[in-house]
């Protein structure tokens, strides 16, 4: 029987293979990391994880300066040798995104990894009862915002990959919701479905230039954003943000470069995933396709 959910061991917390303080320590050495949506939650946890993994520099963007300052302080606490800079940036504004990316490159000389984390989720409502502005704003942030970052960061990632084959990683925050059809979630789940397809197109267009792109589900993390979902879903928000952070660092270590252009779940056990390599490639798994 075909299923969208592979039979892999599931994790809710960090484990040995994705532990940035042990197994992955040093895997980000010498790299500059660009992260959008880095002021809290998963983006903040990912920034800290890259610092713990030895990143040379981390550039943060978000709309909250208070949150960015908090993330920066935690980065420096995690690794005083990691340089850090930030700028206020609304990903729906292409001019602001370009300015942030240009400032990162001017400040640190390169971008070796990009994590597109900024997202939006409003109260779920049936389409016929939805607020038009809010419904479309979800797409503005989740899809248009992701496109803006991708558009301006890719040339720098290509330059990085040409210098070092173990660079040029690009991670897009998707959601398990991309695979579901949940009543009232049309704006969020369609936008995340589109993210998965965008990931495929990025790989098709730029894979030969060294880009390694992934779309990931970060798990059910009890972030402020996730708590906008209906109350009955909240008991499923059991995953710590450090889990997806460690998974992202693992992806950017190069161990899953064979799985580029695909949707992956941060809760999946990476050893089990590696065991599926031949089947994933051979059957072209973990991509959105019409079922017949």
PDB file of C-alpha atoms in Angstrom, residues 116-265:
ATOM      1  CA  UNK A 116      14.755  30.096   4.758  1.00  0.00           C
ATOM      2  CA  UNK A 117      12.782  29.963   7.970  1.00  0.00           C
ATOM      3  CA  UNK A 118      10.427  32.975   8.062  1.00  0.00           C
ATOM      4  CA  UNK A 119       6.793  31.906   7.985  1.00  0.00           C
ATOM      5  CA  UNK A 120       3.222  32.876   8.767  1.00  0.00           C
ATOM      6  CA  UNK A 121       0.146  30.997   9.934  1.00  0.00           C
ATOM      7  CA  UNK A 122      -3.151  32.582  10.906  1.00  0.00           C
ATOM      8  CA  UNK A 123      -6.280  31.101  12.450  1.00  0.00           C
ATOM      9  CA  UNK A 124      -7.662  28.305  10.285  1.00  0.00           C
ATOM     10  CA  UNK A 125     -10.934  29.164   8.573  1.00  0.00           C
ATOM     11  CA  UNK A 126     -13.037  27.654   5.801  1.00  0.00           C
ATOM     12  CA  UNK A 127     -12.313  29.252   2.434  1.00  0.00           C
ATOM     13  CA  UNK A 128     -15.822  30.673   2.132  1.00  0.00           C
ATOM     14  CA  UNK A 129     -15.456  32.375   5.510  1.00  0.00           C
ATOM     15  CA  UNK A 130     -11.804  33.411   5.234  1.00  0.00           C
ATOM     16  CA  UNK A 131     -10.351  36.891   5.484  1.00  0.00           C
ATOM     17  CA  UNK A 132      -9.017  37.701   2.026  1.00  0.00           C
ATOM     18  CA  UNK A 133      -6.062  39.770   3.214  1.00  0.00           C
ATOM     19  CA  UNK A 134      -4.958  37.209   5.791  1.00  0.00           C
ATOM     20  CA  UNK A 135      -5.346  34.256   3.376  1.00  0.00           C
ATOM     21  CA  UNK A 136      -3.144  35.891   0.762  1.00  0.00           C
ATOM     22  CA  UNK A 137      -0.670  37.262   3.307  1.00  0.00           C
ATOM     23  CA  UNK A 138       0.097  33.641   4.241  1.00  0.00           C
ATOM     24  CA  UNK A 139       1.256  33.131   0.658  1.00  0.00           C
ATOM     25  CA  UNK A 140       3.060  36.469   0.660  1.00  0.00           C
ATOM     26  CA  UNK A 141       5.248  35.371   3.579  1.00  0.00           C
ATOM     27  CA  UNK A 142       5.549  31.628   3.036  1.00  0.00           C
ATOM     28  CA  UNK A 143       5.990  31.547  -0.722  1.00  0.00           C
ATOM     29  CA  UNK A 144       6.834  35.029  -1.999  1.00  0.00           C
ATOM     30  CA  UNK A 145       9.087  35.630   1.008  1.00  0.00           C
ATOM     31  CA  UNK A 146      10.894  32.350   0.437  1.00  0.00           C
ATOM     32  CA  UNK A 147      11.281  33.173  -3.256  1.00  0.00           C
ATOM     33  CA  UNK A 148      12.824  36.555  -2.433  1.00  0.00           C
ATOM     34  CA  UNK A 149      15.484  34.976  -0.220  1.00  0.00           C
ATOM     35  CA  UNK A 150      16.132  32.205  -2.723  1.00  0.00           C
ATOM     36  CA  UNK A 151      16.370  34.632  -5.635  1.00  0.00           C
ATOM     37  CA  UNK A 152      19.028  36.810  -4.052  1.00  0.00           C
ATOM     38  CA  UNK A 153      20.991  34.187  -2.102  1.00  0.00           C
ATOM     39  CA  UNK A 154      21.451  31.600  -4.864  1.00  0.00           C
ATOM     40  CA  UNK A 155      24.227  33.459  -6.749  1.00  0.00           C
ATOM     41  CA  UNK A 156      26.251  33.624  -3.529  1.00  0.00           C
ATOM     42  CA  UNK A 157      25.611  29.968  -2.729  1.00  0.00           C
ATOM     43  CA  UNK A 158      26.781  29.037  -6.217  1.00  0.00           C
ATOM     44  CA  UNK A 159      30.006  31.000  -5.719  1.00  0.00           C
ATOM     45  CA  UNK A 160      30.528  29.227  -2.403  1.00  0.00           C
ATOM     46  CA  UNK A 161      29.881  25.786  -3.885  1.00  0.00           C
ATOM     47  CA  UNK A 162      32.357  26.437  -6.695  1.00  0.00           C
ATOM     48  CA  UNK A 163      35.042  27.074  -4.081  1.00  0.00           C
ATOM     49  CA  UNK A 164      34.021  24.236  -1.768  1.00  0.00           C
ATOM     50  CA  UNK A 165      31.879  21.308  -2.928  1.00  0.00           C
ATOM     51  CA  UNK A 166      30.631  20.891   0.640  1.00  0.00           C
ATOM     52  CA  UNK A 167      28.917  24.285   0.584  1.00  0.00           C
ATOM     53  CA  UNK A 168      25.954  25.724  -1.264  1.00  0.00           C
ATOM     54  CA  UNK A 169      23.228  24.232   0.950  1.00  0.00           C
ATOM     55  CA  UNK A 170      19.772  25.800   0.924  1.00  0.00           C
ATOM     56  CA  UNK A 171      17.049  24.716   3.361  1.00  0.00           C
ATOM     57  CA  UNK A 172      13.406  25.727   2.958  1.00  0.00           C
ATOM     58  CA  UNK A 173      11.008  25.357   5.886  1.00  0.00           C
ATOM     59  CA  UNK A 174       8.041  23.329   4.706  1.00  0.00           C
ATOM     60  CA  UNK A 175       5.530  21.409   6.806  1.00  0.00           C
ATOM     61  CA  UNK A 176       3.900  18.013   7.060  1.00  0.00           C
ATOM     62  CA  UNK A 177       0.800  20.057   6.278  1.00  0.00           C
ATOM     63  CA  UNK A 178       1.996  20.160   2.671  1.00  0.00           C
ATOM     64  CA  UNK A 179       0.960  16.494   2.455  1.00  0.00           C
ATOM     65  CA  UNK A 180      -2.410  16.946   4.164  1.00  0.00           C
ATOM     66  CA  UNK A 181      -5.813  18.424   3.338  1.00  0.00           C
ATOM     67  CA  UNK A 182      -7.037  19.724   6.682  1.00  0.00           C
ATOM     68  CA  UNK A 183     -10.333  21.648   6.808  1.00  0.00           C
ATOM     69  CA  UNK A 184      -9.679  25.349   7.269  1.00  0.00           C
ATOM     70  CA  UNK A 185      -5.945  25.174   6.467  1.00  0.00           C
ATOM     71  CA  UNK A 186      -6.109  25.996   2.758  1.00  0.00           C
ATOM     72  CA  UNK A 187      -3.802  29.009   2.874  1.00  0.00           C
ATOM     73  CA  UNK A 188      -1.037  27.457   4.969  1.00  0.00           C
ATOM     74  CA  UNK A 189      -1.051  23.957   3.531  1.00  0.00           C
ATOM     75  CA  UNK A 190      -1.172  25.048  -0.122  1.00  0.00           C
ATOM     76  CA  UNK A 191       1.705  27.472   0.461  1.00  0.00           C
ATOM     77  CA  UNK A 192       3.831  24.714   1.992  1.00  0.00           C
ATOM     78  CA  UNK A 193       2.922  22.336  -0.835  1.00  0.00           C
ATOM     79  CA  UNK A 194       4.214  25.018  -3.191  1.00  0.00           C
ATOM     80  CA  UNK A 195       7.452  25.243  -1.171  1.00  0.00           C
ATOM     81  CA  UNK A 196       8.097  21.570  -1.890  1.00  0.00           C
ATOM     82  CA  UNK A 197       7.734  22.182  -5.602  1.00  0.00           C
ATOM     83  CA  UNK A 198       9.910  25.293  -5.416  1.00  0.00           C
ATOM     84  CA  UNK A 199      12.597  23.120  -3.833  1.00  0.00           C
ATOM     85  CA  UNK A 200      12.444  20.739  -6.786  1.00  0.00           C
ATOM     86  CA  UNK A 201      12.708  23.569  -9.292  1.00  0.00           C
ATOM     87  CA  UNK A 202      15.674  25.086  -7.473  1.00  0.00           C
ATOM     88  CA  UNK A 203      17.470  21.768  -7.729  1.00  0.00           C
ATOM     89  CA  UNK A 204      16.587  21.313 -11.404  1.00  0.00           C
ATOM     90  CA  UNK A 205      17.671  24.857 -12.285  1.00  0.00           C
ATOM     91  CA  UNK A 206      20.812  25.084 -10.147  1.00  0.00           C
ATOM     92  CA  UNK A 207      21.838  21.608  -8.990  1.00  0.00           C
ATOM     93  CA  UNK A 208      24.582  21.379 -11.603  1.00  0.00           C
ATOM     94  CA  UNK A 209      25.964  24.668 -10.259  1.00  0.00           C
ATOM     95  CA  UNK A 210      26.444  23.173  -6.807  1.00  0.00           C
ATOM     96  CA  UNK A 211      23.182  24.077  -5.054  1.00  0.00           C
ATOM     97  CA  UNK A 212      21.857  21.454  -2.624  1.00  0.00           C
ATOM     98  CA  UNK A 213      18.272  22.312  -1.726  1.00  0.00           C
ATOM     99  CA  UNK A 214      15.932  20.603   0.747  1.00  0.00           C
ATOM    100  CA  UNK A 215      12.385  21.302   1.939  1.00  0.00           C
ATOM    101  CA  UNK A 216      11.893  20.104   5.492  1.00  0.00           C
ATOM    102  CA  UNK A 217       9.159  19.548   8.024  1.00  0.00           C
ATOM    103  CA  UNK A 218      10.577  20.812  11.333  1.00  0.00           C
ATOM    104  CA  UNK A 219       8.361  18.560  13.415  1.00  0.00           C
ATOM    105  CA  UNK A 220       5.474  19.498  15.630  1.00  0.00           C
ATOM    106  CA  UNK A 221       7.172  22.298  17.552  1.00  0.00           C
ATOM    107  CA  UNK A 222       5.082  24.342  20.030  1.00  0.00           C
ATOM    108  CA  UNK A 223       6.106  27.715  18.604  1.00  0.00           C
ATOM    109  CA  UNK A 224       3.948  30.831  18.811  1.00  0.00           C
ATOM    110  CA  UNK A 225       3.131  30.315  15.128  1.00  0.00           C
ATOM    111  CA  UNK A 226       2.125  26.660  15.560  1.00  0.00           C
ATOM    112  CA  UNK A 227      -0.177  27.546  18.441  1.00  0.00           C
ATOM    113  CA  UNK A 228      -2.373  29.415  15.979  1.00  0.00           C
ATOM    114  CA  UNK A 229      -3.573  25.985  14.847  1.00  0.00           C
ATOM    115  CA  UNK A 230      -6.778  24.590  16.362  1.00  0.00           C
ATOM    116  CA  UNK A 231      -6.598  23.470  19.997  1.00  0.00           C
ATOM    117  CA  UNK A 232      -7.074  19.807  19.091  1.00  0.00           C
ATOM    118  CA  UNK A 233      -3.738  19.823  17.257  1.00  0.00           C
ATOM    119  CA  UNK A 234      -1.746  21.212  20.181  1.00  0.00           C
ATOM    120  CA  UNK A 235      -1.222  17.787  21.855  1.00  0.00           C
ATOM    121  CA  UNK A 236       0.778  16.799  18.759  1.00  0.00           C
ATOM    122  CA  UNK A 237       3.232  19.680  19.222  1.00  0.00           C
ATOM    123  CA  UNK A 238       5.755  17.530  21.093  1.00  0.00           C
ATOM    124  CA  UNK A 239       9.024  18.137  19.214  1.00  0.00           C
ATOM    125  CA  UNK A 240      11.772  20.401  20.537  1.00  0.00           C
ATOM    126  CA  UNK A 241      13.118  23.073  18.142  1.00  0.00           C
ATOM    127  CA  UNK A 242      16.645  21.724  18.636  1.00  0.00           C
ATOM    128  CA  UNK A 243      15.585  18.559  16.787  1.00  0.00           C
ATOM    129  CA  UNK A 244      15.001  20.341  13.481  1.00  0.00           C
ATOM    130  CA  UNK A 245      18.020  22.565  14.143  1.00  0.00           C
ATOM    131  CA  UNK A 246      20.268  19.533  14.458  1.00  0.00           C
ATOM    132  CA  UNK A 247      18.653  17.939  11.398  1.00  0.00           C
ATOM    133  CA  UNK A 248      19.354  21.064   9.347  1.00  0.00           C
ATOM    134  CA  UNK A 249      23.006  21.113  10.443  1.00  0.00           C
ATOM    135  CA  UNK A 250      23.188  17.417   9.517  1.00  0.00           C
ATOM    136  CA  UNK A 251      21.763  18.126   6.047  1.00  0.00           C
ATOM    137  CA  UNK A 252      24.319  20.902   5.548  1.00  0.00           C
ATOM    138  CA  UNK A 253      27.167  18.585   6.545  1.00  0.00           C
ATOM    139  CA  UNK A 254      26.756  16.907   3.159  1.00  0.00           C
ATOM    140  CA  UNK A 255      25.591  13.507   4.366  1.00  0.00           C
ATOM    141  CA  UNK A 256      22.269  13.757   2.530  1.00  0.00           C
ATOM    142  CA  UNK A 257      23.352  15.471  -0.678  1.00  0.00           C
ATOM    143  CA  UNK A 258      21.932  12.485  -2.588  1.00  0.00           C
ATOM    144  CA  UNK A 259      18.444  13.547  -1.424  1.00  0.00           C
ATOM    145  CA  UNK A 260      18.451  17.096  -2.776  1.00  0.00           C
ATOM    146  CA  UNK A 261      15.294  18.557  -4.241  1.00  0.00           C
ATOM    147  CA  UNK A 262      13.138  16.546  -1.845  1.00  0.00           C
ATOM    148  CA  UNK A 263      10.858  16.942   1.142  1.00  0.00           C
ATOM    149  CA  UNK A 264      12.331  15.464   4.323  1.00  0.00           C
ATOM    150  CA  UNK A 265      11.003  15.241   7.872  1.00  0.00           C
TER     151      UNK A 265
END
